[in-house]
Structures are given as C-alpha cells and as structure tokens.
Amino acid sequence: MNAPKPAEPASDFAPWLDPAQAPLIRFENVTKKYGDFTAIDNLTLDIYEREFYSLLGPSGCGKTTLMRLLAGFEVPTKGRILISGEDISAIPPNKRPINMMFQSYALFPHMSVAQNIAFGLKQEGKSKREINARVDEMLSLVQLEPFANRKPQQLSGGQRQRVALARSLAKKPKLLLLDEPLGALDKKLREQTQFELVNLQEKLGMTFVIVTHDQEEAMTVSSRIAVMDLGKVKQVATPDIIYEQPNSRYVADFIGDVNFIEGAYIKQSISESDTKLQHFQSSSHGELVAQGEIELSADEKAWLALRPEKIEISKEKPGFTNNCIKGKVWDIAYVGNTSTYHVQLSDGTFIKAQRVNRNRLRKRRITWEDDVWLSWHSDAPVILTK
Amino acid sequence: MKNNVNWGRVALIAIPFLWLFFLFLLPFGSVIKMSLSDMATARPPYTPVFNSEEGIIGLWTLISEFDLENYLLLTEDELYWRSYFSSLKIATLSTIFTLLIGFPIAYGMAKTPSQWRATLVMLIILPFWTSFLIRVYAWIGILKQEGLLNNALIYFGIIDQPLVILNTDIAVYIGIVYSYLPFMVLPLYATLEKIDYSLLEAALDLGCSQFKTFWVIVVPLALPGIIAGCFLVFIPAMGEFVIPDLLGGSSTLMIGKTLWGEFFNNRDWPVSSAVAVILLMLLIVPIVLFQKMQEKELKEQGQ
C-alpha cells in the first residue's frame, strides 16, 4: 500500500461562505418520527458539492436516520430533502444518484469481489465491456486486483472495507454516504484509511457524507462537521472552529477533552493590546478573565471552557495574577507522548491539564500529591452561555 | 502415543454406529435376504429358511437358493414401474407446492420482529402435538361430499353441486402438502432468518428493484434451506402410504400403497421386500446429493 500522502489543506475551499453557491443537498425542516420517538427534529442543513461532510454524535442522536433519509430507506415525516434543487423525498432508493457504503459492508456473500463491484453497473444495463473496464478501474483504485475472484469471506476486514468502498463508488454517484466506514478496523489501519479516504475523495472530486461517532475521525477527514444530539444539529463548522470555538458546552464536551468553570459575569474591560476582556466571578477561584466578543448582563451565568492542553501547570506561582488557581495533583494519566494531570482544587473539583512529555519521564518534576499552580492566558477559554 | 485408547471417546462414537448397525443395517440386510427368497405357504411365508443345525453347509444351501426372480417380476409387471413413476410424480409436485406455500410463510416469519418469532415457530410445530393419523383423518371430514369445505362453498354460493375431492389425487396432494409443510418451513426459516437484511438495502441502493433483489439476493442465499426443505418433503412423500390410502382413490397409485398390498393382502413378503429395496435405492440418489450439498456448504462456512 502507498504511504498516505498528506491531505492538501483545503483552506480556500469554503462554498458554504459563498451565498452564490447552491447546495448539492438541502434538508428543509425535516422531521422523522418513529411512533412517538422523534429521530430527526425539524432539521435544516446544506451540504455543498465536493464536501466531506461528517455527521458526528453519540448513538441515538439521529445521524444514521439522517443518512438513511438521504439513501431513501426512510421517508421524512415532515419537510423536504432536495438534491440539486430537486425534491427527492418520493424517489425510491434504487432510483437515486446516491450510493451508500454500509457499516456492515453488506457485501453479497455468494458473489466474488468483482461481481460485487459490478452489481450496481449491471443494474444500469451497461455492456459487458464497459462493466469489466469499470470493475478493473475500481479494483486498481482500491488495490485489490489480485483478489477479484475471491469471495468476501476469504478477505480480511480491511480488504472487505475496500471492496465495499469500490462497490459504492463504481456507479460514480453524485453523493456517497459512508456509515461508520472504518468502525470495524483496528486503530492503525483506521488512521491510514482515513487519509486514503480523503485523498480518494479529492482525487474523484465527489461529495462524501460520513456518519461517525469517532471525533478524531471526523476531525481528520471532514471539510465540515455537524455535531448532532437528540435529532438536532448543535453546530456545523469546520473542524478547527468546532474545536476552538464550540458554541455550546455539549459540542465542547463532545469533541476532545474540556474543563468547565462556572462563573458570574462582572464587567468588560479593554486590554493594552486593544482586545476586549470579559471578567467573571467564580465562587471558589476568584476573578477570571477571558477574551471574547460576548454581550452579557451583570451576574449572568456563563461557563469558561478550557482545553487541558491550553493550561499551564507549574510548581511555582506564575508571575501574573489573572487566571491562576492553586491545586494538588491527584492523578496523572500517562499516555506516552503526553501526560494529563488531574488536579484537585480547593473546592474539591478537578481540572485536567495536559503537558507534552518533551523530557524523559525520570526528569518529570511534578508528581502525585504535589501542590501546583494552574494558569492560562486570557485567550485560552471559550465563553459559553449554554 | 502407544496404547493411548480413550475408551470414553470410543464408547461415545460407538453409540450412533451401534444404533445404525442394529436398527438399520441388520434389518435392511434381512430385507435384502428376503427379497432374494421365494414365496412359500409356510411360516415364515418364504423359503429358504436358514437352519442353524446345519451350520456352514446350511448357510451355503441358503445362499445357493437365492435368485433375482422378484426383481425380474418388478420389471415385467407394469403395476410396479407405474407405481414408482406415479409416486415420483406425486412427490415432486407436492414438493413444489409445499415450497411455493412454505417460502412466503418462512419469509414472513423471518421478517417478523424477533420477539414474535419464537411464537410463530411454535405455531408451525404445534400440529405435531396431534397424531399424524388423526390429522389425516380430519381431512376426510373436510373434503368429503357433505364435508366442511363443500358445505362452506355451497353456503357462500360459490358452487351448486358438491365437488368430488376426496378419493382423488387432489386430496392426496392436499394431504401431503398439509402434512409436510412444517418440514419445508423450518429449514427455510432457519436460512432466511440468518440473511443480513442490509444486503437487500445494499442491492436496492445499487439500483436493483425490489422484485429483482428477491431473485438475485434472497433466493441464492436461501438455497441451502430450499434444498434441505425439498429433500425433507420429497423423501418421505415418495414412500408415503397413509395419505394415499386414506385420502386417495382406488386409482391413486403410490409405491407405498403397492408395497402394503403385496405384504398384507398377497402375503408375498419376498416381492414386497424387493419393492422396498428398489425404493430405497431410488431415494439414496437424492440423499447422497443432499449430503454432498451440505458438505459443500459446511466447507464454505469454514473458510
């Protein structure tokens, strides 16, 4: 297998910011109910051509239902689904220009790899020569040429995953749906395949929608991520915005590790470098300061969301007084490249602070039961009101 | 490795072999022996009879008097081959009808929410609580001229004159299909239940119609169940005796009935034994095919 090429930074790819662009897929106030249970709750979203769009959320959040609505296996209870401006709600799954890669791969066990890949093409009534050419093309794309005549049972998990991918790509769909495509692979293979998927998507210029519950996977592959909960979309944004500027505690907590400190709003001030500083009163940690453009009234409750890697941990009190909390190291989670310190504060709560282990472990200066200072820059926290 | 005979294991393996030896091979050997004998007005009603007092010589005289006369008779009298042929036809058609009725039942069961499936399987097995003979008798009450079916059809004005169903081949088909339906449904259900239904969605997603999906995905994957069910119906239906005797007419020919007639009415044990041996030979062919099929399936699953 080729070494994964780094995915090109798609910084200039942002059709969602361009009002002149028409979306490929549009969900318009879509609701899907199963009896009393609302799986999708009045959901509206746009997916643009050539996007790698992730639906991320815990199980039961409605992400799989959303995908099945797109594939046509479910019909919306209310609302419309448009593809290139055309309502597809009434089109059966076998007539949609959409293909799906199933979580279970759903490879036909009584057919060979080549027959599996050819299946969709045969339904289109293409000539044998065209089908064979396309099957060969797909086999070489997923590097499975030597396995064309094997049955799916005779392949490894990673190979089956690639057959499923080739089969769903064979018809050149306008939109490819991937339902937890890498869920069955082990971690190493999964990471490698993530890059392959991104490269493939860019090479083919196709639109991918992926369902996943793995936040790292979503961060790696996506142009945009939709974080879902209870049938609603909580936030749609690029991976860096989702991580650095989550719009709610739910999103902040779902993606990566985070500490929340509750505080009451005091006032706004302007720093020497002309940035707005918001001041909060925390019941047990005194006054905390965070940069932000938020408008709050006095005494209004808010949360400061702090990523562990943005917190400094030191034995000596830092030179500045803002955003400094004293605590005691309660536990250390060592994962090799980083260590996460679980620090107990005076009020009994815990804060996680992360350090990169640049030095050898034996030189580690901070250890269990040490009194430490936690501090962070006023730029580090995100102010959240919900 | 020397003298390491695991007697417990030998005993365990020996049980089915001993069972088959004493309850199948030995009686079958006796039937073959009888089929090579001649009819006699005696007790037992055939000669020669092995006389243990004569020892090895007795055994030799016994063997020297065997002949294939009875088998020749089977080829000469057209009653026999017509019975075999008629049985073959009735068993084949009944198997097809059973498959046509059993497949939708099994498919419906497999698609039922899982909490209901055990109940449905129970319902399929339930008729076995009642004796097979009594259930076949019950069909006489349903099918006869003044029976339940005719009365109902006349009551609803569908027919004026009662239909003659009882004592015809139709009644035999009804009886066989009814009696052997569970043997078709259960193996079919077992394979259909194992099919991953995301395969059907995948086929649909790739542009295949619902109808075609059934033929290119469901049927090939259900093939082991279809074959098992067909053999489970065909083999016993081929030798069926009770159903043609009770529901069929005098013109209904089936080899089981012919065999019964030879044995009890003509008291010709040697000829009826020959009929039984030929029937078994005819059935061994599909049984061997069935076993080959199962072996192949096991091999594929093992990979």
XYZ file of C-alpha atoms in Angstrom:
689
model
C 0.000 0.000 0.000
C 1.218 3.511 -0.747
C 2.311 5.706 2.085
C -0.566 8.117 2.728
C 0.068 11.470 1.117
C -0.766 14.383 3.358
C -4.156 15.779 2.517
C -3.937 19.181 0.921
C -5.054 21.982 3.166
C -8.468 22.944 1.893
C -8.363 26.389 3.414
C -9.717 28.084 0.313
C -12.483 25.522 -0.095
C -15.478 27.049 1.679
C -18.540 27.101 -0.597
C -20.790 27.467 2.464
C -19.438 31.014 2.902
C -20.347 31.965 -0.668
C -24.013 32.975 -0.935
C -23.905 32.479 -4.723
C -23.244 28.743 -4.328
C -26.247 26.433 -4.433
C -26.009 23.416 -2.135
C -25.985 19.883 -3.542
C -28.116 18.593 -0.683
C -30.585 20.605 1.312
C -32.623 19.422 4.265
C -35.596 21.729 4.744
C -37.280 21.465 8.134
C -37.051 17.694 8.043
C -38.693 15.740 10.846
C -38.653 11.965 11.129
C -40.740 10.221 13.749
C -40.982 6.551 14.651
C -44.242 6.381 16.561
C -43.735 8.785 19.460
C -39.973 8.885 19.086
C -38.578 11.837 17.172
C -35.362 10.733 15.484
C -34.879 13.932 13.458
C -36.341 17.128 14.842
C -37.111 19.950 12.385
C -33.642 19.842 10.897
C -32.298 22.179 8.236
C -28.842 21.867 6.732
C -26.934 22.321 3.475
C -24.220 20.126 2.020
C -22.167 21.506 -0.864
C -20.579 19.752 -3.791
C -17.117 18.254 -3.142
C -17.604 18.476 0.598
C -16.501 15.778 3.006
C -19.297 16.279 5.474
C -19.322 14.484 8.828
C -22.358 13.698 10.924
C -20.995 13.280 14.408
C -22.836 12.392 17.563
C -23.495 9.710 20.162
C -25.582 6.683 19.242
C -29.247 7.574 19.030
C -28.587 11.190 18.026
C -30.243 10.679 14.637
C -27.140 10.656 12.428
C -27.887 7.223 10.976
C -31.528 8.188 10.384
C -30.343 11.271 8.533
C -28.190 9.098 6.305
C -30.997 6.598 5.701
C -33.255 9.505 4.727
C -30.664 10.525 2.147
C -30.326 6.974 0.829
C -34.107 6.684 0.609
C -34.613 3.841 3.081
C -36.675 6.187 5.225
C -39.180 8.845 4.199
C -39.367 12.114 6.147
C -42.467 12.574 8.295
C -42.327 16.301 7.535
C -40.134 18.568 5.430
C -38.267 18.157 2.155
C -34.909 16.818 1.042
C -33.543 18.451 -2.094
C -30.695 17.281 -4.273
C -29.518 19.908 -6.769
C -32.733 21.762 -6.008
C -34.972 18.796 -6.806
C -37.195 17.211 -4.147
C -36.167 13.548 -3.827
C -38.493 12.575 -0.983
C -40.660 10.490 -3.344
C -37.825 8.817 -5.283
C -37.142 5.208 -4.218
C -33.590 4.284 -3.171
C -32.848 2.348 -6.375
C -33.516 5.455 -8.497
C -31.400 7.949 -6.530
C -27.985 9.169 -7.721
C -26.728 8.329 -4.251
C -24.787 5.272 -3.125
C -24.038 4.088 0.349
C -21.254 2.194 1.991
C -22.809 0.179 4.775
C -21.423 -0.154 8.266
C -21.580 -3.948 7.958
C -20.212 -3.536 4.376
C -23.199 -5.661 3.224
C -21.094 -7.487 0.653
C -23.020 -10.180 -1.187
C -21.538 -13.420 0.203
C -22.480 -15.501 -2.842
C -20.663 -13.225 -5.267
C -16.951 -12.677 -5.890
C -15.242 -9.341 -5.283
C -15.533 -8.459 -8.982
C -19.211 -9.466 -9.100
C -19.901 -7.362 -6.025
C -18.321 -4.312 -7.634
C -20.109 -4.999 -10.934
C -23.517 -5.385 -9.278
C -24.577 -1.744 -9.452
C -23.274 -1.347 -13.005
C -25.233 -4.390 -14.172
C -28.438 -2.810 -12.892
C -27.792 0.134 -15.210
C -27.753 -2.255 -18.167
C -24.231 -1.324 -19.236
C -22.407 -3.504 -21.744
C -20.118 -6.265 -20.503
C -17.053 -4.445 -21.773
C -17.931 -1.212 -20.034
C -18.655 -3.081 -16.809
C -15.390 -5.029 -16.929
C -13.395 -1.887 -17.624
C -15.015 -0.050 -14.725
C -14.568 -3.014 -12.370
C -10.851 -3.178 -13.254
C -10.569 0.541 -12.667
C -12.207 0.250 -9.244
C -10.092 -2.769 -8.307
C -6.912 -0.875 -9.067
C -8.210 2.186 -7.210
C -8.552 0.158 -4.001
C -5.525 -2.022 -4.849
C -7.421 -5.303 -4.839
C -6.639 -6.584 -8.358
C -5.270 -9.951 -7.157
C -8.452 -10.612 -5.177
C -11.030 -10.120 -7.951
C -12.219 -13.720 -7.879
C -12.211 -14.203 -4.112
C -15.390 -14.390 -2.098
C -15.859 -11.732 0.621
C -15.474 -14.385 3.362
C -11.949 -15.036 2.119
C -10.792 -11.453 2.696
C -9.503 -9.617 5.754
C -11.538 -6.869 7.393
C -9.526 -4.122 5.724
C -9.889 -5.721 2.298
C -13.644 -6.096 2.730
C -13.851 -2.448 3.671
C -12.120 -1.556 0.392
C -14.420 -3.815 -1.639
C -17.418 -2.097 -0.065
C -15.905 1.277 -0.911
C -15.170 0.236 -4.510
C -18.696 -1.119 -4.936
C -20.295 2.086 -3.699
C -18.023 4.229 -5.893
C -18.432 2.159 -9.053
C -21.556 3.981 -10.241
C -19.973 7.418 -9.778
C -22.767 8.635 -7.522
C -23.393 12.340 -7.033
C -23.207 11.682 -3.337
C -21.537 8.886 -1.422
C -22.811 8.020 2.028
C -20.429 6.281 4.413
C -21.983 4.760 7.515
C -19.234 4.284 10.109
C -16.973 3.113 7.270
C -13.920 2.473 9.431
C -15.667 1.292 12.584
C -14.620 -2.341 12.154
C -10.940 -1.642 11.543
C -8.224 -1.551 14.184
C -6.746 1.805 15.165
C -3.615 1.765 12.992
C -5.455 0.669 9.861
C -8.224 3.130 10.600
C -5.859 6.088 10.725
C -4.184 5.059 7.497
C -7.536 4.522 5.783
C -8.762 7.948 6.905
C -6.040 9.575 4.828
C -6.749 7.279 1.913
C -10.413 8.243 2.037
C -9.603 11.942 1.977
C -7.168 11.520 -0.921
C -9.686 9.452 -2.828
C -12.429 11.997 -2.265
C -10.215 14.826 -3.519
C -8.990 12.795 -6.473
C -12.508 11.839 -7.568
C -13.969 15.255 -6.771
C -17.023 13.622 -5.224
C -19.218 14.616 -2.326
C -18.944 12.394 0.735
C -21.206 12.330 3.766
C -19.826 10.236 6.589
C -21.542 9.100 9.766
C -19.229 8.528 12.666
C -19.142 8.571 16.427
C -15.347 8.858 16.414
C -14.486 12.527 16.876
C -10.857 12.083 15.831
C -12.003 10.519 12.561
C -14.399 13.407 11.950
C -11.647 15.946 12.690
C -9.210 14.226 10.312
C -11.382 13.752 7.238
C -14.001 16.491 7.247
C -14.441 19.730 5.428
C -17.248 20.426 7.886
C -18.640 18.598 10.897
C -22.255 18.628 12.031
C -22.410 17.749 15.721
C -25.787 16.207 16.481
C -27.743 15.462 19.624
C -31.300 14.202 20.079
C -32.286 14.715 16.460
C -30.961 18.264 16.260
C -27.804 19.751 14.822
C -25.896 21.555 17.565
C -23.219 23.135 15.406
C -21.995 22.902 11.826
C -18.484 24.167 11.252
C -15.002 23.296 10.067
C -13.029 21.019 12.425
C -10.884 23.866 13.784
C -13.898 26.033 14.610
C -15.691 23.076 16.227
C -12.630 22.542 18.410
C -11.546 26.094 19.110
C -14.891 27.886 19.116
C -17.605 25.448 20.146
C -20.967 27.148 20.521
C -22.185 25.126 23.483
C -20.956 23.007 26.349
C -22.378 19.977 24.540
C -20.166 20.486 21.479
C -17.121 21.442 23.557
C -17.532 18.323 25.660
C -18.221 16.018 22.719
C -15.082 16.991 20.814
C -11.939 16.376 22.819
C -11.296 16.953 26.496
C -12.511 20.095 28.213
C -12.784 21.710 31.652
C -15.760 23.911 32.513
C -15.531 26.630 35.136
C -18.777 28.283 36.062
C -18.763 31.999 36.728
C -20.979 35.065 37.058
C -20.382 37.975 34.697
C -18.853 41.074 36.221
C -17.736 43.528 33.553
C -15.891 44.130 30.331
C -12.510 45.829 30.012
C -10.115 46.669 27.206
C -6.580 45.360 27.401
C -3.429 47.248 26.485
C -3.359 45.425 23.143
C -6.898 46.665 22.498
C -8.756 43.358 22.922
C -11.990 43.020 24.862
C -11.624 41.197 28.181
C -14.627 39.750 29.962
C -14.401 39.383 33.732
C -16.169 36.607 35.623
C -16.501 35.853 39.302
C -16.015 32.187 40.108
C -17.331 31.182 43.518
C -14.181 29.322 44.521
C -11.444 30.605 42.213
C -11.882 34.355 42.392
C -11.938 36.590 39.345
C -11.220 35.008 35.950
C -10.607 36.857 32.706
C -11.334 35.685 29.184
C -11.147 37.333 25.771
C -14.384 37.371 23.855
C -16.934 39.359 21.893
C -19.867 38.372 24.007
C -22.579 40.709 25.358
C -23.681 39.713 28.840
C -25.520 41.446 31.634
C -24.124 41.658 35.162
C -24.377 38.481 37.257
C -25.375 36.425 34.225
C -24.167 32.840 34.475
C -21.612 31.583 31.957
C -19.065 28.814 31.588
C -15.441 29.076 30.639
C -14.469 26.087 28.518
C -10.768 25.316 28.812
C -8.917 22.671 26.813
C -6.397 20.789 29.004
C -3.502 21.475 26.645
C -4.057 25.216 26.989
C -3.487 25.128 30.756
C -0.001 25.633 32.192
C 0.932 23.566 35.193
C 3.826 24.665 37.398
C 5.157 24.276 40.918
C 5.929 27.956 41.318
C 3.301 30.660 41.271
C 3.370 32.332 37.846
C 4.271 35.990 37.631
C 0.824 37.240 36.648
C -2.214 37.195 38.857
C -5.065 36.678 36.382
C -6.365 33.146 35.767
C -4.288 31.391 38.388
C -5.636 28.545 40.514
C -3.893 26.506 43.180
C -4.437 22.754 43.483
C -2.931 19.387 44.276
C -2.022 16.661 41.781
C -4.487 13.864 42.369
C -3.657 11.604 39.443
C -1.529 11.514 36.308
C -2.689 9.845 33.108
C 0.462 8.994 31.175
C -0.122 8.056 27.538
C 3.459 8.305 26.311
C 3.621 11.469 24.298
C 1.516 13.464 26.734
C 0.566 13.327 30.393
C -2.734 14.600 31.716
C -2.644 15.854 35.299
C -5.855 15.595 37.264
C -5.568 18.440 39.720
C -7.906 18.727 42.682
C -8.825 22.292 43.577
C -9.623 23.730 46.987
C -13.371 23.311 46.409
C -12.950 19.596 45.623
C -13.495 19.896 41.862
C -10.972 18.656 39.341
C -9.254 20.307 36.428
C -7.342 18.458 33.750
C -4.114 19.973 32.473
C -2.060 18.405 29.742
C 1.675 18.537 29.096
C 3.713 17.242 26.228
C 6.406 14.922 27.575
C 9.332 16.593 25.956
C 11.689 15.363 28.660
C 12.284 11.826 29.784
C 9.863 10.545 32.368
C 12.524 10.304 35.085
C 13.100 14.040 34.807
C 9.460 14.792 35.467
C 9.304 17.411 38.145
C 5.643 17.273 39.033
C 4.296 14.153 40.649
C 1.449 12.856 42.761
C 0.368 14.923 45.782
C 2.418 17.945 44.645
C 0.957 21.386 45.192
C 0.769 23.045 41.793
C -0.429 26.212 40.103
C -2.705 26.088 37.097
C -2.713 29.126 34.872
C -3.831 30.101 31.419
C -3.828 33.018 29.048
C -6.988 35.052 28.779
C -7.122 33.905 25.132
C -7.424 30.240 26.128
C -11.002 29.853 27.391
C -14.158 29.994 25.323
C -17.100 31.743 26.974
C -20.258 29.659 26.708
C -23.736 30.528 27.854
C -25.485 27.268 27.075
C 1.024 -42.422 21.639
C 1.082 -46.153 22.411
C -1.920 -47.826 23.968
C -3.487 -44.471 24.449
C -7.006 -45.574 23.597
C -9.547 -43.191 25.018
C -12.322 -45.667 25.800
C -14.804 -42.988 26.784
C -14.415 -41.409 23.371
C -14.708 -44.753 21.585
C -17.881 -45.530 23.517
C -19.365 -42.153 22.670
C -18.645 -42.556 18.967
C -19.793 -46.183 19.053
C -23.324 -45.341 20.200
C -24.610 -43.933 16.882
C -22.757 -46.601 14.926
C -24.248 -49.403 17.026
C -27.649 -47.766 16.742
C -27.410 -47.661 12.951
C -25.984 -51.161 12.805
C -28.716 -52.822 14.857
C -31.669 -50.688 13.833
C -30.857 -50.040 10.195
C -28.158 -52.230 8.658
C -29.206 -55.524 10.250
C -32.942 -55.183 9.414
C -32.044 -53.938 5.937
C -29.813 -56.963 5.411
C -32.738 -59.127 6.425
C -34.966 -57.313 3.893
C -32.393 -57.858 1.119
C -32.148 -61.508 2.058
C -35.933 -61.812 1.931
C -36.087 -60.106 -1.451
C -33.836 -62.830 -2.867
C -36.049 -65.605 -1.494
C -39.184 -67.244 -2.887
C -42.715 -67.035 -1.584
C -43.993 -70.078 0.311
C -47.182 -71.052 2.087
C -45.487 -71.537 5.357
C -44.464 -69.714 8.458
C -42.455 -67.586 7.796
C -44.011 -67.239 4.317
C -40.801 -67.609 2.303
C -38.040 -70.098 1.515
C -35.259 -70.881 2.002
C -35.011 -70.572 5.740
C -31.667 -70.750 7.470
C -31.403 -73.875 9.574
C -28.870 -73.275 12.307
C -28.420 -77.023 12.946
C -26.782 -77.494 9.535
C -24.081 -74.892 10.283
C -21.897 -73.674 7.417
C -23.484 -76.103 4.953
C -26.899 -74.727 5.866
C -25.647 -71.234 5.125
C -24.323 -72.409 1.756
C -27.591 -74.084 0.758
C -29.378 -70.908 1.823
C -27.209 -68.699 -0.384
C -27.297 -71.112 -3.325
C -31.091 -70.936 -3.407
C -31.169 -67.105 -3.678
C -32.208 -65.640 -7.022
C -33.260 -62.342 -8.580
C -36.694 -63.606 -9.649
C -38.544 -60.969 -7.614
C -36.585 -58.131 -9.178
C -37.320 -59.517 -12.634
C -41.002 -59.529 -11.740
C -40.784 -55.824 -10.889
C -39.599 -55.124 -14.429
C -42.192 -57.371 -16.034
C -45.376 -56.285 -14.299
C -46.197 -52.723 -15.275
C -48.020 -52.136 -11.941
C -44.667 -51.640 -10.233
C -42.994 -49.172 -12.507
C -46.257 -47.279 -12.844
C -46.420 -47.090 -9.041
C -42.843 -45.870 -8.839
C -43.475 -43.309 -11.549
C -46.738 -42.125 -10.003
C -45.057 -41.797 -6.594
C -42.264 -39.823 -8.184
C -44.757 -37.501 -9.854
C -46.873 -37.013 -6.727
C -43.802 -36.475 -4.524
C -42.249 -33.994 -6.990
C -45.403 -31.936 -7.473
C -46.179 -31.969 -3.745
C -42.639 -30.764 -3.033
C -43.078 -27.884 -5.473
C -46.453 -26.917 -3.953
C -45.001 -27.144 -0.449
C -42.118 -24.893 -1.478
C -44.480 -22.361 -3.067
C -46.617 -22.208 0.082
C -43.789 -22.628 2.579
C -41.443 -19.940 1.225
C -43.748 -16.960 1.838
C -44.576 -18.328 5.293
C -40.902 -18.728 6.205
C -40.003 -15.345 4.692
C -42.795 -13.659 6.612
C -41.626 -15.325 9.825
C -38.029 -14.234 9.245
C -39.151 -10.640 8.705
C -41.336 -10.574 11.830
C -39.955 -8.627 14.823
C -37.745 -11.018 16.772
C -39.952 -11.124 19.864
C -42.731 -12.810 17.838
C -40.588 -15.339 16.002
C -40.420 -17.974 18.746
C -44.230 -17.953 18.925
C -44.519 -18.393 15.168
C -42.066 -21.303 15.163
C -44.126 -22.809 17.976
C -47.276 -22.464 15.871
C -45.587 -24.264 12.979
C -44.599 -27.144 15.246
C -47.928 -27.209 17.096
C -49.746 -29.661 14.748
C -47.223 -32.319 15.766
C -48.873 -32.454 19.177
C -51.729 -34.261 17.430
C -51.196 -37.673 15.887
C -50.398 -37.586 12.176
C -53.076 -40.233 11.530
C -55.789 -38.216 13.246
C -54.862 -35.088 11.302
C -55.117 -37.005 8.008
C -58.467 -38.428 9.123
C -59.657 -34.902 9.851
C -59.121 -34.072 6.182
C -61.699 -36.740 5.279
C -64.229 -34.729 7.269
C -63.213 -31.563 5.471
C -63.006 -32.912 1.910
C -65.898 -35.401 1.684
C -69.061 -34.674 -0.339
C -71.035 -33.366 2.663
C -67.829 -32.158 4.297
C -66.840 -28.828 5.733
C -65.346 -27.454 2.504
C -68.270 -28.350 0.228
C -70.828 -27.098 2.741
C -68.994 -23.804 3.088
C -68.652 -23.323 -0.675
C -72.350 -24.102 -1.221
C -73.354 -21.852 1.686
C -71.493 -18.905 0.167
C -72.999 -19.681 -3.246
C -69.690 -20.334 -4.951
C -70.800 -23.769 -6.200
C -74.193 -25.569 -6.592
C -73.038 -29.150 -6.656
C -70.539 -30.567 -4.138
C -67.052 -31.048 -5.579
C -65.576 -34.526 -5.660
C -62.221 -34.073 -3.959
C -61.940 -36.953 -1.531
C -60.608 -40.187 -3.030
C -58.879 -38.327 -5.862
C -55.244 -37.397 -6.449
C -56.103 -33.806 -5.448
C -56.917 -34.987 -1.938
C -53.563 -36.797 -1.840
C -51.747 -33.594 -2.835
C -53.646 -31.614 -0.204
C -52.825 -34.222 2.419
C -49.114 -34.373 1.589
C -48.671 -30.600 1.322
C -50.511 -30.086 4.604
C -48.621 -32.825 6.456
C -45.125 -31.929 5.272
C -45.369 -28.132 5.273
C -43.538 -27.782 8.621
C -40.594 -29.763 7.222
C -40.320 -27.189 4.448
C -40.931 -24.096 6.566
C -38.469 -24.843 9.367
C -35.248 -25.242 7.322
C -36.294 -22.350 5.079
C -36.923 -20.149 8.095
C -33.552 -21.143 9.567
C -31.662 -19.899 6.478
C -33.865 -16.872 5.779
C -33.538 -15.705 9.363
C -29.742 -15.672 9.050
C -29.729 -13.420 5.968
C -28.363 -9.979 6.749
C -31.142 -7.698 5.553
C -28.720 -4.850 4.950
C -27.807 -6.914 1.855
C -31.267 -6.182 0.463
C -30.830 -2.487 1.183
C -27.413 -2.599 -0.462
C -28.906 -4.176 -3.595
C -31.660 -1.576 -3.625
C -29.114 1.183 -3.091
C -27.138 -0.057 -6.098
C -30.181 0.324 -8.326
C -31.765 -3.120 -8.162
C -35.570 -3.277 -7.999
C -37.353 -4.928 -5.054
C -38.536 -7.815 -7.219
C -35.145 -8.474 -8.765
C -33.439 -8.193 -5.370
C -35.559 -11.102 -4.195
C -34.341 -13.290 -7.049
C -30.674 -12.304 -7.118
C -30.060 -11.969 -3.375
C -32.693 -13.727 -1.257
C -33.171 -16.888 -3.303
C -29.459 -17.698 -3.812
C -28.763 -17.132 -0.123
C -31.758 -19.270 0.863
C -30.693 -22.092 -1.449
C -29.350 -24.410 1.289
C -32.700 -24.087 3.098
C -34.663 -24.631 -0.102
C -32.715 -27.810 -0.867
C -32.963 -29.139 2.689
C -36.695 -28.442 2.803
C -37.306 -30.081 -0.573
C -35.497 -33.250 0.452
C -37.264 -33.384 3.788
C -40.578 -33.279 1.922
C -39.692 -35.291 -1.171
C -38.122 -38.320 0.502
C -40.950 -39.214 2.903
C -43.602 -38.205 0.340
C -42.085 -40.689 -2.114
C -42.762 -43.626 0.201
C -45.957 -42.207 1.665
C -48.595 -44.837 2.406
C -51.143 -43.464 4.895
C -52.181 -40.368 2.930
C -52.918 -42.088 -0.434
C -54.627 -44.903 1.441
C -56.966 -42.633 3.422
C -57.488 -39.703 1.054
C -56.683 -41.152 -2.361
C -58.985 -43.164 -4.574
C -58.647 -46.691 -5.903
C -56.876 -45.297 -8.966
C -54.249 -43.455 -6.902
C -51.067 -45.421 -7.386
C -48.239 -44.965 -4.962
C -45.399 -47.315 -4.295
C -46.034 -47.311 -0.534
C -49.581 -48.486 -1.148
C -48.415 -51.167 -3.587
C -45.886 -52.391 -1.061
C -48.564 -52.595 1.624
C -50.795 -54.560 -0.728
C -48.053 -57.072 -1.548
C -47.200 -57.529 2.073
C -50.577 -57.763 3.749
C -53.028 -58.693 1.004
C -50.905 -61.025 -1.113
C -48.675 -62.060 1.788
C -45.826 -62.002 -0.746
C -43.010 -60.926 1.543
C -40.197 -61.533 -0.979
C -41.740 -59.306 -3.689
C -42.626 -56.547 -1.222
C -39.054 -56.699 0.081
C -37.781 -56.256 -3.470
C -40.106 -53.259 -3.888
C -38.711 -51.766 -0.661
C -35.085 -52.319 -1.725
C -35.646 -50.630 -5.099
C -37.450 -47.725 -3.393
C -34.505 -47.259 -1.066
C -32.080 -47.322 -3.987
C -34.150 -44.650 -5.752
C -34.118 -42.475 -2.636
C -30.415 -42.915 -1.941
C -29.579 -40.873 -5.038
C -31.213 -37.649 -3.761
C -29.987 -38.339 -0.208
C -26.380 -38.573 -1.422
C -26.858 -35.384 -3.434
C -28.219 -33.689 -0.334
C -25.241 -34.765 1.735
C -22.766 -33.554 -0.886
C -24.558 -30.219 -0.861
C -24.344 -29.961 2.909
C -20.655 -30.828 2.895
C -20.002 -28.106 0.348
C -21.915 -25.602 2.437
C -20.009 -26.557 5.581
C -16.719 -26.149 3.741
C -17.685 -22.694 2.535
C -18.726 -21.645 6.009
C -15.473 -22.979 7.395
C -13.405 -20.659 5.255
